XYZ file of C-alpha atoms in Angstrom:
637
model
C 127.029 77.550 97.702
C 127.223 80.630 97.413
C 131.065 82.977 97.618
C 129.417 85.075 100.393
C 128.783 82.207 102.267
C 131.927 80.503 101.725
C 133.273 83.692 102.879
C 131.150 83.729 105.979
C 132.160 79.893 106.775
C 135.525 81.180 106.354
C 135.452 83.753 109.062
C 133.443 82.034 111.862
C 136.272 79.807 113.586
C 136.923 81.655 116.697
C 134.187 83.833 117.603
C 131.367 82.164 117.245
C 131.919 79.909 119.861
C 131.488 83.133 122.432
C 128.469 84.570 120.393
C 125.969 81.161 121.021
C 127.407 81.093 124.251
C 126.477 84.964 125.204
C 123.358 85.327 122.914
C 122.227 81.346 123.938
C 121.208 80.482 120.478
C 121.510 77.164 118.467
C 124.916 77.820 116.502
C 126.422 74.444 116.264
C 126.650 73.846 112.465
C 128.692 76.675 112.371
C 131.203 75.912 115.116
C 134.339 74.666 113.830
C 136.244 74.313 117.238
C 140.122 74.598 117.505
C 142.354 74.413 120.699
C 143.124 78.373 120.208
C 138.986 78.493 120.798
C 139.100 80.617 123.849
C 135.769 82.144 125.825
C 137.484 85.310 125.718
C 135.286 89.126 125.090
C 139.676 89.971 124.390
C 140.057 87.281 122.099
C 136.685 87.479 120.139
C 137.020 91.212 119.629
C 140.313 91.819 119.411
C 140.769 92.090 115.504
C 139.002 92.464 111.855
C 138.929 88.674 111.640
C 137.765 87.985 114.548
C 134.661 90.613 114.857
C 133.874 90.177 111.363
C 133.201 86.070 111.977
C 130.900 87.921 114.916
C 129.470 90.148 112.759
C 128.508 88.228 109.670
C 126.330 86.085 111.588
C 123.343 89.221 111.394
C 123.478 88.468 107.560
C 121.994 84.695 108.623
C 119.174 87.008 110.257
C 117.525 88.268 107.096
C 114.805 85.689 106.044
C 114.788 84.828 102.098
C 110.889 85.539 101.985
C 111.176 84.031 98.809
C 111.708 80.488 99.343
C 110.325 80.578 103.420
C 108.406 77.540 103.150
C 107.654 74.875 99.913
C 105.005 77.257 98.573
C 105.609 81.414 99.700
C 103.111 84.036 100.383
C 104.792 87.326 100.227
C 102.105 89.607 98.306
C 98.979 90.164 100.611
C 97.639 93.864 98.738
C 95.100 92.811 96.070
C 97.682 92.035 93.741
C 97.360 88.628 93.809
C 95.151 85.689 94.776
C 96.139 82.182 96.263
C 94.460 79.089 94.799
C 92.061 77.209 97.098
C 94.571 74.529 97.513
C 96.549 77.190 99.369
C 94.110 78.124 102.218
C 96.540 77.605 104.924
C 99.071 80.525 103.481
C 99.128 84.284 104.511
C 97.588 85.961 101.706
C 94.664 83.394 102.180
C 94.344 84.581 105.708
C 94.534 88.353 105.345
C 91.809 87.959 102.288
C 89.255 86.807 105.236
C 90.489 89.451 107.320
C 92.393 86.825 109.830
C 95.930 89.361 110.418
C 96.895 87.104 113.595
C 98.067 84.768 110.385
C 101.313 86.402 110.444
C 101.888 85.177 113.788
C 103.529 81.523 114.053
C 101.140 80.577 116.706
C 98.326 81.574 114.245
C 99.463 80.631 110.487
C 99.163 77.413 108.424
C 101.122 74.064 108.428
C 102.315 74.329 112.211
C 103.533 77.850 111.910
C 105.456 77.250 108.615
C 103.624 79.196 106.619
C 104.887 82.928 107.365
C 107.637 84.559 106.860
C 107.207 87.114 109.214
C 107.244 84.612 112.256
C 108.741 81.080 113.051
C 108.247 79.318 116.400
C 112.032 79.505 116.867
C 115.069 81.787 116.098
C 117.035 80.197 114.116
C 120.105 81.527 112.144
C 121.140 78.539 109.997
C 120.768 77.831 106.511
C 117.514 76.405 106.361
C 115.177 79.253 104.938
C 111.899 77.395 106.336
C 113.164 77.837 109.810
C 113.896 81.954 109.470
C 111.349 84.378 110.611
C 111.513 88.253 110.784
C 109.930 88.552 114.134
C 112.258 86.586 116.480
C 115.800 87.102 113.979
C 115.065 90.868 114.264
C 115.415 90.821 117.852
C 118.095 88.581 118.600
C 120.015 90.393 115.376
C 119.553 93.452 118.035
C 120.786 92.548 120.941
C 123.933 90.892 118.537
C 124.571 93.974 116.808
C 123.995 95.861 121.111
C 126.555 93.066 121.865
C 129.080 94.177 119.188
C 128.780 97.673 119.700
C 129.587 97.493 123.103
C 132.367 96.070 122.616
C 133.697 98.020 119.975
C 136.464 99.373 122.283
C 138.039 95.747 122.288
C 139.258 96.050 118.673
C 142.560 97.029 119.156
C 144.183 95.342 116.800
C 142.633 96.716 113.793
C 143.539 99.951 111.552
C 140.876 102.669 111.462
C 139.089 101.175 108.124
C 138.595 98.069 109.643
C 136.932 99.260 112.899
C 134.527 101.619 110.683
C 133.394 98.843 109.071
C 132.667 96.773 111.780
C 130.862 99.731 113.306
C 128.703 100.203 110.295
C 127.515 97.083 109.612
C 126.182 96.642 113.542
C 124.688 100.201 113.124
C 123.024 99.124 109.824
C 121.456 95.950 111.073
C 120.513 97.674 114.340
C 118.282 100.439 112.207
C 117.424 97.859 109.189
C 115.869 95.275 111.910
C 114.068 98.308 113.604
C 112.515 99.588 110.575
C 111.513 96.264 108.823
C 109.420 95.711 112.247
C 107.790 98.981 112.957
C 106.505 99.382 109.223
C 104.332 96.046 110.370
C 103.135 96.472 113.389
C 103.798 100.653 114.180
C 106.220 102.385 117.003
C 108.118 99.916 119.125
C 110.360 100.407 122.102
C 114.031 101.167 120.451
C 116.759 99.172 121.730
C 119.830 100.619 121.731
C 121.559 98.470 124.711
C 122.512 95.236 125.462
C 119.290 94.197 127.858
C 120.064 92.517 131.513
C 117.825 89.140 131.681
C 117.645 89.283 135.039
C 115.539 92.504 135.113
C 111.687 93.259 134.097
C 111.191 94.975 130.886
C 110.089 98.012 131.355
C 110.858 99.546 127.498
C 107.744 101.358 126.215
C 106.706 101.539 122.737
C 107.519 104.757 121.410
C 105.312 105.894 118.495
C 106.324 105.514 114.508
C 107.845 109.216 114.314
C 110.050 108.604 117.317
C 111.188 104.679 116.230
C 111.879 106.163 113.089
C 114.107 108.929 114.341
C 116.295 106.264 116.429
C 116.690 104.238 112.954
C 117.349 106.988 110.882
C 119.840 107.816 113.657
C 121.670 104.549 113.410
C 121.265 104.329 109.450
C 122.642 107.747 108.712
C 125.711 106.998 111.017
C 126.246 103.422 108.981
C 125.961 105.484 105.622
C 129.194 107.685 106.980
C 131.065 105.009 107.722
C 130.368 102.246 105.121
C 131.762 101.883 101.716
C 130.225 101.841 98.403
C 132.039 99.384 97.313
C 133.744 96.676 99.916
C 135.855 95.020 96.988
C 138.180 99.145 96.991
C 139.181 98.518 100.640
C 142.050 97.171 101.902
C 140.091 94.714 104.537
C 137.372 93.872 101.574
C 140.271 92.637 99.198
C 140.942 89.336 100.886
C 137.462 88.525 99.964
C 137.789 90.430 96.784
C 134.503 89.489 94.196
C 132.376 88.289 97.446
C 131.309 91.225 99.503
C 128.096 92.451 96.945
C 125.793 91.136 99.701
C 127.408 92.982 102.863
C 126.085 96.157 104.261
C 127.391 99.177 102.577
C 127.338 102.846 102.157
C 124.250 102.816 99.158
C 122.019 100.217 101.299
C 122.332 102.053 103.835
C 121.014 105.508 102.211
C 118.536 103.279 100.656
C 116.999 102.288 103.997
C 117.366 105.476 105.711
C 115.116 107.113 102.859
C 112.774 104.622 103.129
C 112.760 104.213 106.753
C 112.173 108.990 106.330
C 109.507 108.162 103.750
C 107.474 105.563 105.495
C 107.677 107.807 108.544
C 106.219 110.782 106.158
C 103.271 108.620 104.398
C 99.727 109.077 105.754
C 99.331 106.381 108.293
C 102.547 106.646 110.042
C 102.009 110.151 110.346
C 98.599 109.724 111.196
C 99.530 107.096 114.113
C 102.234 110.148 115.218
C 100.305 113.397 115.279
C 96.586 112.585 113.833
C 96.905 114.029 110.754
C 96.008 111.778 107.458
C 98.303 113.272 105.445
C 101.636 113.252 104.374
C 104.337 114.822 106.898
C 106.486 117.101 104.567
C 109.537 116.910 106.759
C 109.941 113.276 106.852
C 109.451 113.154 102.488
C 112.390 116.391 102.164
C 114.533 114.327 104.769
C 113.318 111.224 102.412
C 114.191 113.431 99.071
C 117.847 114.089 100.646
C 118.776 110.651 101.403
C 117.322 108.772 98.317
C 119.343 112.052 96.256
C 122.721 111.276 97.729
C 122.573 108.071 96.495
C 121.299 108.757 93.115
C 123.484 111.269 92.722
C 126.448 108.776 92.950
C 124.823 106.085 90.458
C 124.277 108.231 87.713
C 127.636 110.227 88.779
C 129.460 106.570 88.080
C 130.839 105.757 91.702
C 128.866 103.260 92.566
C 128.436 99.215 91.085
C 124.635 99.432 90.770
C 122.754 100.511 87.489
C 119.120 99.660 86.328
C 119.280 96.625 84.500
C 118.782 96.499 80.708
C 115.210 95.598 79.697
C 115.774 92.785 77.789
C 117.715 91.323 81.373
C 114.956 92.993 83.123
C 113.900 88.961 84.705
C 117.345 88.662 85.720
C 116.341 90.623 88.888
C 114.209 88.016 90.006
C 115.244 84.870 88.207
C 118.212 83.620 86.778
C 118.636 80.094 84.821
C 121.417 78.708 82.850
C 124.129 80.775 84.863
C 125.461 78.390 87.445
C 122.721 79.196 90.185
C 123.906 83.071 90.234
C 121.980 85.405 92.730
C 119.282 87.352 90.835
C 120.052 91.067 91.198
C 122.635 92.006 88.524
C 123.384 95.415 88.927
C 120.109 96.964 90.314
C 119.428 94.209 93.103
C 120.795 96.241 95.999
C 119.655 94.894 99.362
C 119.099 90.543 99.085
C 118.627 88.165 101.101
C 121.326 84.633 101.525
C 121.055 81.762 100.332
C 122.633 78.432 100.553
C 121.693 75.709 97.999
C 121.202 77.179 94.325
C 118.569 74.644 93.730
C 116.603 75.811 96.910
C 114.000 77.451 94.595
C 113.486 75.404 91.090
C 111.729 72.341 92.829
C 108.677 73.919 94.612
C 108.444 78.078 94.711
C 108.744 77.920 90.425
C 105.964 75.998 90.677
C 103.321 77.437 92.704
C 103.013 80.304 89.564
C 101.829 77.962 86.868
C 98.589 75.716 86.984
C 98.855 71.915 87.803
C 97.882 70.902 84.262
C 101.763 71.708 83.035
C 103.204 71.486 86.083
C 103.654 69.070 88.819
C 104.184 69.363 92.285
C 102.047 71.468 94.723
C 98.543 72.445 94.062
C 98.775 76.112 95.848
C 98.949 78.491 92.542
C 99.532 81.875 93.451
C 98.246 84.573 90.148
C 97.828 87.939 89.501
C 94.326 89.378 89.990
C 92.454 90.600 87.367
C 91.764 94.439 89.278
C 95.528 94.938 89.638
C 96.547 94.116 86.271
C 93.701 95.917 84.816
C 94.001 99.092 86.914
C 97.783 99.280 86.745
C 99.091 97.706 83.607
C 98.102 100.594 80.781
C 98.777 100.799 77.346
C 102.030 101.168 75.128
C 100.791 104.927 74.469
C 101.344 105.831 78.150
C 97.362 106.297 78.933
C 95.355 103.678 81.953
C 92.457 101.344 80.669
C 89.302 102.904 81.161
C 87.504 101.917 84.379
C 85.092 99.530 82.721
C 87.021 97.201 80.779
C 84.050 95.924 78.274
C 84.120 99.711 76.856
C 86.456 101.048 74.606
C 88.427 103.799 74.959
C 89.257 106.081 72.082
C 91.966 108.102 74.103
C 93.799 105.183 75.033
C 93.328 103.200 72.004
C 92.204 99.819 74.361
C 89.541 97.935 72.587
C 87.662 95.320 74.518
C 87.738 92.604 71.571
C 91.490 92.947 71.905
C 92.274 93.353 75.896
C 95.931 92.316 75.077
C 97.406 94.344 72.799
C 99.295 97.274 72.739
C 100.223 97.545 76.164
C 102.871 98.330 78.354
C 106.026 96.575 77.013
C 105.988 95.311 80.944
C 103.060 93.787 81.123
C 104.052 91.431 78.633
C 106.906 90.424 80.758
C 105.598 90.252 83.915
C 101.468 88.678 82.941
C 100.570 85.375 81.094
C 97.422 85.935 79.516
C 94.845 83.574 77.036
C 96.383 82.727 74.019
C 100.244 82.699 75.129
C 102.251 79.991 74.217
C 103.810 79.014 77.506
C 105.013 75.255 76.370
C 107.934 76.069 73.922
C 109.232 71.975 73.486
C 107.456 69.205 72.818
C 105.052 67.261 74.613
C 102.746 64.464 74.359
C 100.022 64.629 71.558
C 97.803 64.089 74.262
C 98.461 67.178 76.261
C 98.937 68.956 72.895
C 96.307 71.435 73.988
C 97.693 72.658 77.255
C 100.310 74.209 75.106
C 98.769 77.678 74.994
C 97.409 78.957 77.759
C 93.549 78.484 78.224
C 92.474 80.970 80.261
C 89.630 81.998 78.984
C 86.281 80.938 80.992
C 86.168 77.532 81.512
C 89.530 76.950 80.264
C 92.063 74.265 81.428
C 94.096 76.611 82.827
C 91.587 78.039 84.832
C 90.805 76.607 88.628
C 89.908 77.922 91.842
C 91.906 74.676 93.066
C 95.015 74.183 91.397
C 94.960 76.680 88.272
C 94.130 80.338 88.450
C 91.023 81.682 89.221
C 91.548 84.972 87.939
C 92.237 84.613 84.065
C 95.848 85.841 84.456
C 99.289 84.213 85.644
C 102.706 85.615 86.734
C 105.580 84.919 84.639
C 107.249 88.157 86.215
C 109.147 85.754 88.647
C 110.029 82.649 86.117
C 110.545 81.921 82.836
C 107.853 79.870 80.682
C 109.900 77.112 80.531
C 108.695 76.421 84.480
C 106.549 73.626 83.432
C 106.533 69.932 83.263
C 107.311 69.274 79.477
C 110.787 72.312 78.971
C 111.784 71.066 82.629
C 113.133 74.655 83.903
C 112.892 72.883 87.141
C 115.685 69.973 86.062
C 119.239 70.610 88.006
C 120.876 71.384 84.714
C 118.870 74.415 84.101
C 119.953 76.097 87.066
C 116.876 78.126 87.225
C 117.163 80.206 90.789
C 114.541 82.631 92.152
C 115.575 85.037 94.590
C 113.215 88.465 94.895
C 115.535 90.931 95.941
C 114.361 93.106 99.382
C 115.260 96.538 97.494
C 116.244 97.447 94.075
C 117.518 100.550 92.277
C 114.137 101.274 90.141
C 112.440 101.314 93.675
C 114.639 103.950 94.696
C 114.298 106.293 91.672
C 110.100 106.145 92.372
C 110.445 106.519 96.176
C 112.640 109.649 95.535
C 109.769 110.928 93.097
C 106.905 110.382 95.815
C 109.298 111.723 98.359
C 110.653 115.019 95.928
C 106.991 115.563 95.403
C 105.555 115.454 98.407
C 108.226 116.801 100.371
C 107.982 120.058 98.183
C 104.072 119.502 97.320
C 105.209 119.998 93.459
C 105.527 117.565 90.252
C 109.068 119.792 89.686
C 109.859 119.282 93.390
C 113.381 117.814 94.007
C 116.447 117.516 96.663
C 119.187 120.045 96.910
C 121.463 117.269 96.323
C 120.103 115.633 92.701
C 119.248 117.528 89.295
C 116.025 115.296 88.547
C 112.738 116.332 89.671
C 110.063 113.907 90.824
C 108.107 113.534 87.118
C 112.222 113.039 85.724
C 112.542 110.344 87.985
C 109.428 108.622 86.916
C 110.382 108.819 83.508
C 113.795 107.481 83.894
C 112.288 103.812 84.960
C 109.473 104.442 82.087
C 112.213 105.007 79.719
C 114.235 101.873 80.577
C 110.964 100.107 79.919
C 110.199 101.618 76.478
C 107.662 104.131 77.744
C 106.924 107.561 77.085
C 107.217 109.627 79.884
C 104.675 110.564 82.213
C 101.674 112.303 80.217
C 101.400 116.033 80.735
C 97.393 115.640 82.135
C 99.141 113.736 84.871
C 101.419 116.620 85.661
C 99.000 119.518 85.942
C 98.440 118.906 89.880
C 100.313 117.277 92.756
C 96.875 114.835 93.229
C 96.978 113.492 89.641
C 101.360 112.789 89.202
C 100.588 110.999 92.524
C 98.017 108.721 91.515
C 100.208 107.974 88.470
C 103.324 107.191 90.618
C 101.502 105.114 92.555
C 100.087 103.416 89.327
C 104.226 103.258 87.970
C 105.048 101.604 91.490
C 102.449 99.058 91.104
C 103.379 98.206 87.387
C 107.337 98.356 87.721
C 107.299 96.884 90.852
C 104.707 94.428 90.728
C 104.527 91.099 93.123
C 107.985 91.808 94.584
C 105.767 92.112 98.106
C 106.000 96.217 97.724
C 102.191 96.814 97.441
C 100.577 95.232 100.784
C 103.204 98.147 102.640
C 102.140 100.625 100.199
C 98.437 100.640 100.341
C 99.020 100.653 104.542
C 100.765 103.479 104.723
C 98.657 105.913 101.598
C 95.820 104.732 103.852
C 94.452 102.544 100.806
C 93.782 99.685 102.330
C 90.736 99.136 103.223
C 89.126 101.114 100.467
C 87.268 100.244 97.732
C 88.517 99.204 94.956
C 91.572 98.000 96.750
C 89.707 95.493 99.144
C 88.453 93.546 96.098
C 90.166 90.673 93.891
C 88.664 90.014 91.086
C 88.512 87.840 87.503
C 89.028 88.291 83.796
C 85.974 86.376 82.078
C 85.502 86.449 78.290
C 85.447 83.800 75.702
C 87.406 83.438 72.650
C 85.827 84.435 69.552
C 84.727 82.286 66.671
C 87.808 83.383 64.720
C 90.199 82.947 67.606
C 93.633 81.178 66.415
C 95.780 79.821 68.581
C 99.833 80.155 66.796
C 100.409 83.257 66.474
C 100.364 87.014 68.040
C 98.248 86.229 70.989
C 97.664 89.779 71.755
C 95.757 90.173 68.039
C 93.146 87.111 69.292
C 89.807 88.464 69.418
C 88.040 87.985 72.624
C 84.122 88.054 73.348
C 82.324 89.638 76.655
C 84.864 90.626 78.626
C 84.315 91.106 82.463
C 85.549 91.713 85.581
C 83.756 89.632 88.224
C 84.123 89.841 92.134
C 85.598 87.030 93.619
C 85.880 88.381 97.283
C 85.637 91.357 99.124
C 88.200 91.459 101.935
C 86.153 92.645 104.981
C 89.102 94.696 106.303
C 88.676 97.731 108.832
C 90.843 100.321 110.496
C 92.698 98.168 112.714
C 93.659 95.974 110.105
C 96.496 99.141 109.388
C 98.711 97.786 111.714
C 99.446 93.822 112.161
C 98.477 93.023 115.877
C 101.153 91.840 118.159
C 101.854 88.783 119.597
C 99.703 88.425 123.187
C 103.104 86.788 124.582
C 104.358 89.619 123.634
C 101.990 92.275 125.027
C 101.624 90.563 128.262
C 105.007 90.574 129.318
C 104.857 94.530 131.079
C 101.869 96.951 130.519
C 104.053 99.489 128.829
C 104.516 96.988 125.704
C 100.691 97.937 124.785
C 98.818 95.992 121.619
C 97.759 97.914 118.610
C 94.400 99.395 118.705
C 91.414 96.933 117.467
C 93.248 93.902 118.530
């Protein structure tokens, strides 16, 4: 378990009693009840102790999207492709245009299957049972409830009631925004609602909803620490407070929350214009500079992870079940048993041939990895991967060499030797991975029907014959929410857009937008950003947004990020496609597997995702919609 959660467990003796009986939820396997258990708003408030057990309760409101069912969907761009075997999941869904699958009512295995929605709100420690739509609402009205009641904490020294008051403020404006950048403006809720009068809260639109959060978030960034372990109150939980709400989350999410509200389709939805809103990305710039400011200044615990610990943000194994992150994982998700991921999520990357388990494979598509993932040198692959490109240095007979350093961390391509131990002499030759055409670990079923596989999110031990799975390995996946490098390349498209320059920058930070780029190319072994992609604000864009989709690859950024630069539906971003080729005569399995030679190499369509303008926005529930006239559904729906 992990010290957070012992923590939590630690705290919730007295006051959760009064929150299930004033918010009416299911509770009980938290309740430890004592005679001095008293239904008592003087009681339950009164002190740090006391609100805190309330309080800590909104962290059980976050869903791990990682490990929300046996097998997860959390990438639904093009980026990646679910098996056949996986047809009830999300991504399966949105690839045939069906977006009511996010909806409970509407996805796979009884409403399992997404972890946007569950059929019930649910705040224990069963990740299957958590969904964002119904634990962002009642983590609302708890953090209303607490804030209303702030002026019961009498017993409690100014840092303590700041604390409590920022981490209700920060869920308040973190639940807000993770809702509207779905499904567009919603009614903000700012007050504990009567249930025994009609709704009659209107949406507002995305500009105004993102106001109210930034509102709430700026506030929580004033009174949060950076650090909860250098307060008094945070030192009798001292080494166990890196998960709880604090001053650099909260500038993270308030420059977010500014720069979704200043991308193209937000600001479209707002005031008709297709563009981006410069206000919103210099508001964006400000925020996202504060806090970068104190990283690199040294007064903060986060820092980008080395390179060669780069896989420790997703994945740890051999370290007691630690929580992935290190020291750039800044906004995560709980979790409760350590093992929660190894048996079934590690599995759904690699094909069925080494691995056992569930057939739903979830891979990398071949038009993401070939449009994004460049070469060592810095330059793109040319558009039409069966020509060579003297600029670049890519040759089609060799696909796999030279290329970004990241690409061979993050892609499992033909010729890799993914089983390192030994295994029978039978299944000798499912030691390297076949996927080439027609190769074993190819499969529109259970292996991967585009040529490539993710190894971004587990090590190549996953498989049957090393056993990463086994208990002793302690392999744990856990995709952090938000992490430092995303921050550095939100700033850039933020600095630059704000300030419609490649040198544009905040007043509060001494990197630019192309400097911030090239910090999280650097880190990776990269040269920085070419100077042909700096000679307009059009072209350092379109190589951002090629950085964001190589650095921060299947961690469930991209789906957002084509929405709102109105991407979408566009071609080539409504295709997935396949790697075909066969191996050359010559090829030789043992050695560098990015110097095998490879013969006609090709992309192939395997669907074309018939999206259309309403498919921006996610429509809303019709339980939802039907409930007053002012709570109107998204257009298209």
């Amino acid at each position: 378990m992990n010290t957070l959660h012992k923590s939590i467990i630690e705290k919730t003796k007295v006051v959760l009693l009064l929150a299930v009986m004033i918010l009416a939820t299911s509770c009980e396997d938290y309740l430890e009840r004592t005679p001095e258990s008293v239904i008592s708003e003087e009681i339950a408030f009164l002190n740090f102790e006391n609100f805190q057990g309330f309080t800590e309760e909104l962290y059980q409101c976050i869903p791990n999207f990682t490990t929300t069912y046996w097998t997860s969907s959390w990438n639904w761009g093009e980026d990646e492709m679910v098996s056949a075997a996986g047809n009830f999941h999300v991504t399966f869904m949105f690839d045939r245009g069906n977006f009511w699958a996010w909806q409970a009512e509407h996805s796979g295995h009884g409403g399992r299957s997404s972890w946007l929605d569950k059929w019930m709100t649910h705040t224990g420690d069963n990740p299957h049972d958590k969904g964002l739509w119904p634990l962002a609402w009642y983590g609302i009205r708890k953090a209303n409830l607490g804030l209303e009641n702030l002026h019961r904490m009498t017993d409690a020294t100014q840092e303590e009631r700041e604390l409590i008051e920022g981490q209700l403020l920060f869920f308040r404006g973190w639940f807000h925004f993770m809702m509207i950048q779905y499904v567009g403006g919603l009614p903000y809720i700012d007050s504990v609602l009567p249930g025994d009068e009609p709704l009659r809260e209107a949406r507002l639109n995305y500009h105004e909803s993102a106001e109210r959060a930034a509102q709430d978030l700026r506030r929580a960034a004033d009174l949060l620490p950076i650090d909860w372990d250098h307060t008094v109150a945070g030192r009798r939980t001292l080494g166990r407070n890196e998960l709880r709400a604090n001053k650099i989350m909260a500038l993270a999410y308030l420059g977010k929350n500014l720069l979704y509200a200043g991308s193209p389709l937000m600001n479209l939805e707002s005031t008709g214009s297709r563009t981006y809103n410069a206000d919103f990305c210099q508001r964006a710039a400000e925020a996202f500079g504060e806090l970068l400011d104190l990283v690199e200044s040294g007064q903060t615990q986060y820092a980008l992870m080395p390179f060669d610990r780069w896989h420790n943000n997703f994945y740890t194994m051999g370290q007691n079940w630690a929580l992935s992150g290190g020291t750039e994982g800044i906004f995560r998700s709980l979790y409760w048993s350590g093992d929660q991921s190894n048996w079934g999520i590690t599995k759904q990357f690699f094909p069925s041939v080494i691995v056992d388990g569930d057939a739903t494979k979830f891979v990398p598509t071949a038009n993401y990895v070939n449009q994004n993932f460049g070469m060592a040198n810095g330059h793109p692959l040319p558009e039409q991967i069966q020509q060579a490109d003297a600029e670049s240095g890519y040759d089609p007979q060799f696909p796999f060499k030279d290329r970004d350093p990241r690409f061979y961390k993050s892609i499992v391509f033909d010729g890799m030797q993914v089983v390192q131990g030994s295994m029978p002499p039978n299944q000798e030759d499912n030691r390297h991975a076949n996927l080439y055409t027609g190769g074993s670990y190819r499969g529109e079923v259970s292996g991967s029907p585009t040529g490539f596989l993710n190894r971004k999110l587990v090590p190549l031990e996953a498989n049957t014959y090393d056993n990463a799975f086994a208990f002793g390995a302690a392999l744990h996946l856990n995709v952090p929410y938000l992490r430092l490098a995303d921050v550095y390349l939100m700033y850039a498209e933020a600095a630059l857009m704000g300030h419609n320059a490649v040198t544009g920058k905040s007043s509060n930070f001494d990197k630019t937008a192309v400097d911030a780029v090239n910090v999280i190319r650097e880190r990776a072994g990269m040269p920085n950003v070419l100077s042909k992609f700096t000679a307009s604000v059009d072209d350092f864009l379109h190589e951002l947004r090629r950085e964001r989709a190589v650095e921060l690859a299947f961690e469930g950024h991209r789906f957002n990020d084509l929405r709102r630069w109105l991407l979408l539906i566009e071609r080539p971003y409504n295709l997935k496609t396949s790697l075909e080729f066969n191996r050359a005569p010559d090829f030789e399995l043992g050695g560098d597997p990015s110097e095998l030679r490879v013969l006609n190499i090709r992309e192939e369509v395997l669907i074309e995702r018939p999206l259309a303008e309403r498919h921006y926005w996610l429509p809303l529930k019709v339980s939802d919609v039907t409930l007053y006239p002012e709570f109107r559904q998204n257009p298209g729906w």
